[in-house]
PDB file of C-alpha atoms in Angstrom:
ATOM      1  CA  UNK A   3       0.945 -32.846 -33.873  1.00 90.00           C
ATOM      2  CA  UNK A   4       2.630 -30.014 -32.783  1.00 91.00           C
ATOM      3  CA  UNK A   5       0.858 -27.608 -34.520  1.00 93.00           C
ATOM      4  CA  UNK A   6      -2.113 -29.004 -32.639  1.00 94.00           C
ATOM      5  CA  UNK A   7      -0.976 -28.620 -29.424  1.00 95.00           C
ATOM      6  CA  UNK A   8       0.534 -24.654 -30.327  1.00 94.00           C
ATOM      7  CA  UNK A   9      -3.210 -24.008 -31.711  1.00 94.00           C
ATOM      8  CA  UNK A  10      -4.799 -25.707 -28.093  1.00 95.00           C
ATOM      9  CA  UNK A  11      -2.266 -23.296 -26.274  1.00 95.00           C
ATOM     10  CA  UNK A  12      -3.242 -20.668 -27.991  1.00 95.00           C
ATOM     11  CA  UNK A  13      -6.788 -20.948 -27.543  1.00 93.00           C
ATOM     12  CA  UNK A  14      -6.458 -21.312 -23.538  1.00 95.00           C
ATOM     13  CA  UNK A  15      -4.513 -18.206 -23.668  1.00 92.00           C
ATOM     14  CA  UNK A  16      -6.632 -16.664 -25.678  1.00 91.00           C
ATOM     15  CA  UNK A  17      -9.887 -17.053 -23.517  1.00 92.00           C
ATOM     16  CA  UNK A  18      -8.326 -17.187 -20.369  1.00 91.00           C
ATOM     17  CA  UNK A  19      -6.594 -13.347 -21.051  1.00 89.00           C
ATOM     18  CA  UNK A  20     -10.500 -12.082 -22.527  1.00 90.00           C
ATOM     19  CA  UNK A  21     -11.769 -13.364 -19.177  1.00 88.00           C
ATOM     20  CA  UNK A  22      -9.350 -11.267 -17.332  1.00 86.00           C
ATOM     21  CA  UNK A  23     -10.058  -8.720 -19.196  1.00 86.00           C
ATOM     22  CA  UNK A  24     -13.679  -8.665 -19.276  1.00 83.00           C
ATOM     23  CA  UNK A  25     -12.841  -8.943 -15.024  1.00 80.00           C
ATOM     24  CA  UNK A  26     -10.940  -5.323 -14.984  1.00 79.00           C
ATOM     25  CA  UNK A  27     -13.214  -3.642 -17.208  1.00 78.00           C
ATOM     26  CA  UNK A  28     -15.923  -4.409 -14.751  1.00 77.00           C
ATOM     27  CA  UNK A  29     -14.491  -3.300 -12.015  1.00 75.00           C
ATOM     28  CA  UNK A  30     -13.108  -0.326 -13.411  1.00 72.00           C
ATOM     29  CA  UNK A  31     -16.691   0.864 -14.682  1.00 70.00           C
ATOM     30  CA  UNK A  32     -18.768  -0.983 -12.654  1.00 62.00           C
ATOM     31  CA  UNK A  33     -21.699  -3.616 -13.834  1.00 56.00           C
ATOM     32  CA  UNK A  34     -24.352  -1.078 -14.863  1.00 51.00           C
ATOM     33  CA  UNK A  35     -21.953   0.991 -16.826  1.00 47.00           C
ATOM     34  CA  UNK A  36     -20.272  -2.138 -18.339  1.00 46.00           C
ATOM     35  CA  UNK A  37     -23.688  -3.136 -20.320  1.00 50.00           C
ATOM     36  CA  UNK A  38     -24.004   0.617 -21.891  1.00 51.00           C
ATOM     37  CA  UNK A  39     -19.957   0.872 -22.731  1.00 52.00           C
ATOM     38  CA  UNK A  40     -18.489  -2.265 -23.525  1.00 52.00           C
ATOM     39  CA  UNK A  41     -15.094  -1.017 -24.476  1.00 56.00           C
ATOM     40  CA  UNK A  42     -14.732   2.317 -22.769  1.00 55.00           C
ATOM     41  CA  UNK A  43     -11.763   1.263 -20.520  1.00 62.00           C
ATOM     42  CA  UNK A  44      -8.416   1.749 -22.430  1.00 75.00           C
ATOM     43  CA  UNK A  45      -5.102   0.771 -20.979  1.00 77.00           C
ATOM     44  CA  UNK A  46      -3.975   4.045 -19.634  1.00 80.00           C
ATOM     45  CA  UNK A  47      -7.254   4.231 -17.666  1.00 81.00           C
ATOM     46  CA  UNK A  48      -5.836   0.573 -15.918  1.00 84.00           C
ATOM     47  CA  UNK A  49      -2.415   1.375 -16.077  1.00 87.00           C
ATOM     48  CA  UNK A  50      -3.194   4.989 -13.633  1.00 89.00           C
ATOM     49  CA  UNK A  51      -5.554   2.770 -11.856  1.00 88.00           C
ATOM     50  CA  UNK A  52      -3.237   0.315 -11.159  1.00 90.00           C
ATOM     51  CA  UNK A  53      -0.521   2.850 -10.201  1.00 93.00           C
ATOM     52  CA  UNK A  54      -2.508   4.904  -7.467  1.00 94.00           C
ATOM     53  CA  UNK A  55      -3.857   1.569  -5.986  1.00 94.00           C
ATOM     54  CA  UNK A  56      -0.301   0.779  -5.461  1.00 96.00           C
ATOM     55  CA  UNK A  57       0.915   4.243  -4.283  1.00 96.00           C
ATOM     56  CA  UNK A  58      -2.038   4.164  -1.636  1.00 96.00           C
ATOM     57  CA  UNK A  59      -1.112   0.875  -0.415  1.00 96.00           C
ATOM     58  CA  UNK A  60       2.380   2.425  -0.401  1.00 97.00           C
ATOM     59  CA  UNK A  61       1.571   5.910   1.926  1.00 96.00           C
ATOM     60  CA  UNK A  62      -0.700   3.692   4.225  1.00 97.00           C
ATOM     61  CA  UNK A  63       2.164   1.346   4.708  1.00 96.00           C
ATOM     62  CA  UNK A  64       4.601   4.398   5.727  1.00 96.00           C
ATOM     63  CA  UNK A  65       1.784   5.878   8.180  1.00 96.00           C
ATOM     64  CA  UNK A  66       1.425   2.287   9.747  1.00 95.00           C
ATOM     65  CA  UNK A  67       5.413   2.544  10.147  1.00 94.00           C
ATOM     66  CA  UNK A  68       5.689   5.819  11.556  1.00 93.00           C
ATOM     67  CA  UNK A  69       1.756   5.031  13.986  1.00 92.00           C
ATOM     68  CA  UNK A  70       3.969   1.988  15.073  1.00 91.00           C
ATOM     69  CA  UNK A  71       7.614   4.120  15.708  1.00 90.00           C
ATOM     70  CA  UNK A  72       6.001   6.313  17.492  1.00 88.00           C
ATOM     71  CA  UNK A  73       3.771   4.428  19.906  1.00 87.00           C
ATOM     72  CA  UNK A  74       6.641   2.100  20.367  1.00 86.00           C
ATOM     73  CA  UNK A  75       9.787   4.874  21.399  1.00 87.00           C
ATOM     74  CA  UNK A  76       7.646   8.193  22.813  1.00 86.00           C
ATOM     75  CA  UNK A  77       7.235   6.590  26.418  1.00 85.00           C
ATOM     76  CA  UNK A  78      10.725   5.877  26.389  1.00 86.00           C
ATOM     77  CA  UNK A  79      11.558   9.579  25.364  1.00 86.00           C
ATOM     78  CA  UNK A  80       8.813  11.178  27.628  1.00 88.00           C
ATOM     79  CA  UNK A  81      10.578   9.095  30.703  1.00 89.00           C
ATOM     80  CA  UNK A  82      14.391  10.642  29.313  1.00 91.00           C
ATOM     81  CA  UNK A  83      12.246  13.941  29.048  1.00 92.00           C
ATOM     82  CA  UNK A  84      11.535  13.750  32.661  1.00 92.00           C
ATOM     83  CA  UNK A  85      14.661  12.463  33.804  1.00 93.00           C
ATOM     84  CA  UNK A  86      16.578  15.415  32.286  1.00 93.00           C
ATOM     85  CA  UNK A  87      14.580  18.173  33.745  1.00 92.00           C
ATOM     86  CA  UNK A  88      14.640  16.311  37.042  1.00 91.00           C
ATOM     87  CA  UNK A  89      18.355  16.446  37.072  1.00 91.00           C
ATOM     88  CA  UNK A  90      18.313  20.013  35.642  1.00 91.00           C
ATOM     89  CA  UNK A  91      16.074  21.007  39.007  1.00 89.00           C
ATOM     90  CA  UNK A  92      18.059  19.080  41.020  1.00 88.00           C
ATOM     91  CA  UNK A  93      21.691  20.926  39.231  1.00 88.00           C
ATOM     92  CA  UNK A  94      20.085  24.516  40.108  1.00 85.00           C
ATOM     93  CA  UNK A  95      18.932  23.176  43.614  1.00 82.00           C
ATOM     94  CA  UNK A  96      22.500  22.591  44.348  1.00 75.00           C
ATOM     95  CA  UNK A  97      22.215  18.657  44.482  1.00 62.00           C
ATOM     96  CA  UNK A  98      24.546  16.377  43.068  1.00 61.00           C
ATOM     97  CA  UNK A  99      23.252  15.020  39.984  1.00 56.00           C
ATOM     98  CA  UNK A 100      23.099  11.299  41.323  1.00 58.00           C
ATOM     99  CA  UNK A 101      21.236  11.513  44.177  1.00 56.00           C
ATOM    100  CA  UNK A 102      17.388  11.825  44.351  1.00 52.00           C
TER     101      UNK A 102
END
């Protein structure tokens, strides 16, 4: 009996990893390309695939970071900007630095 259950396993497996399969080397060659070729995608080809997918995903995730730090915290150094070289003017004017 168990035998017959490890061989049903097996067989699930079996299809459901050449379905997945069949899936990438689609989309890694495209439909049209697929017919002509029907094993011309080897592992390495996925595995770099995979890995610059994941590095792009990666640098635009950084750029969003740095779009968002920025937009967030350069008003509120512009306004310190200002504030400084207003109290600069108002130091060689001969003001006290308090007073507007």
């Amino acid at each position: 009996m168990m035998a017959i259950i490890g061989f049903i396993v097996a067989l699930i497996l079996f299809k459901h990893f050449s379905r997945r399969l069949k899936h990438y080397r689609q989309v890694s060659l495209g439909e049209e390309v697929m017919d002509e070729m029907p094993y011309a995608t080897s592992w390495h080809q996925e595995w770099e695939r995979h890995w610059a997918a994941k590095f792009r995903r990666q640098a635009e995730w950084r750029q969003w970071c740095v779009d968002h730090h920025h937009a967030r915290y350069e008003p509120r150094r512009r306004r310190r900007r200002r504030e400084r070289e207003e109290a600069e003017l108002r130091r060689a004017d001969g003001a006290p630095a308090g007073t507007a």
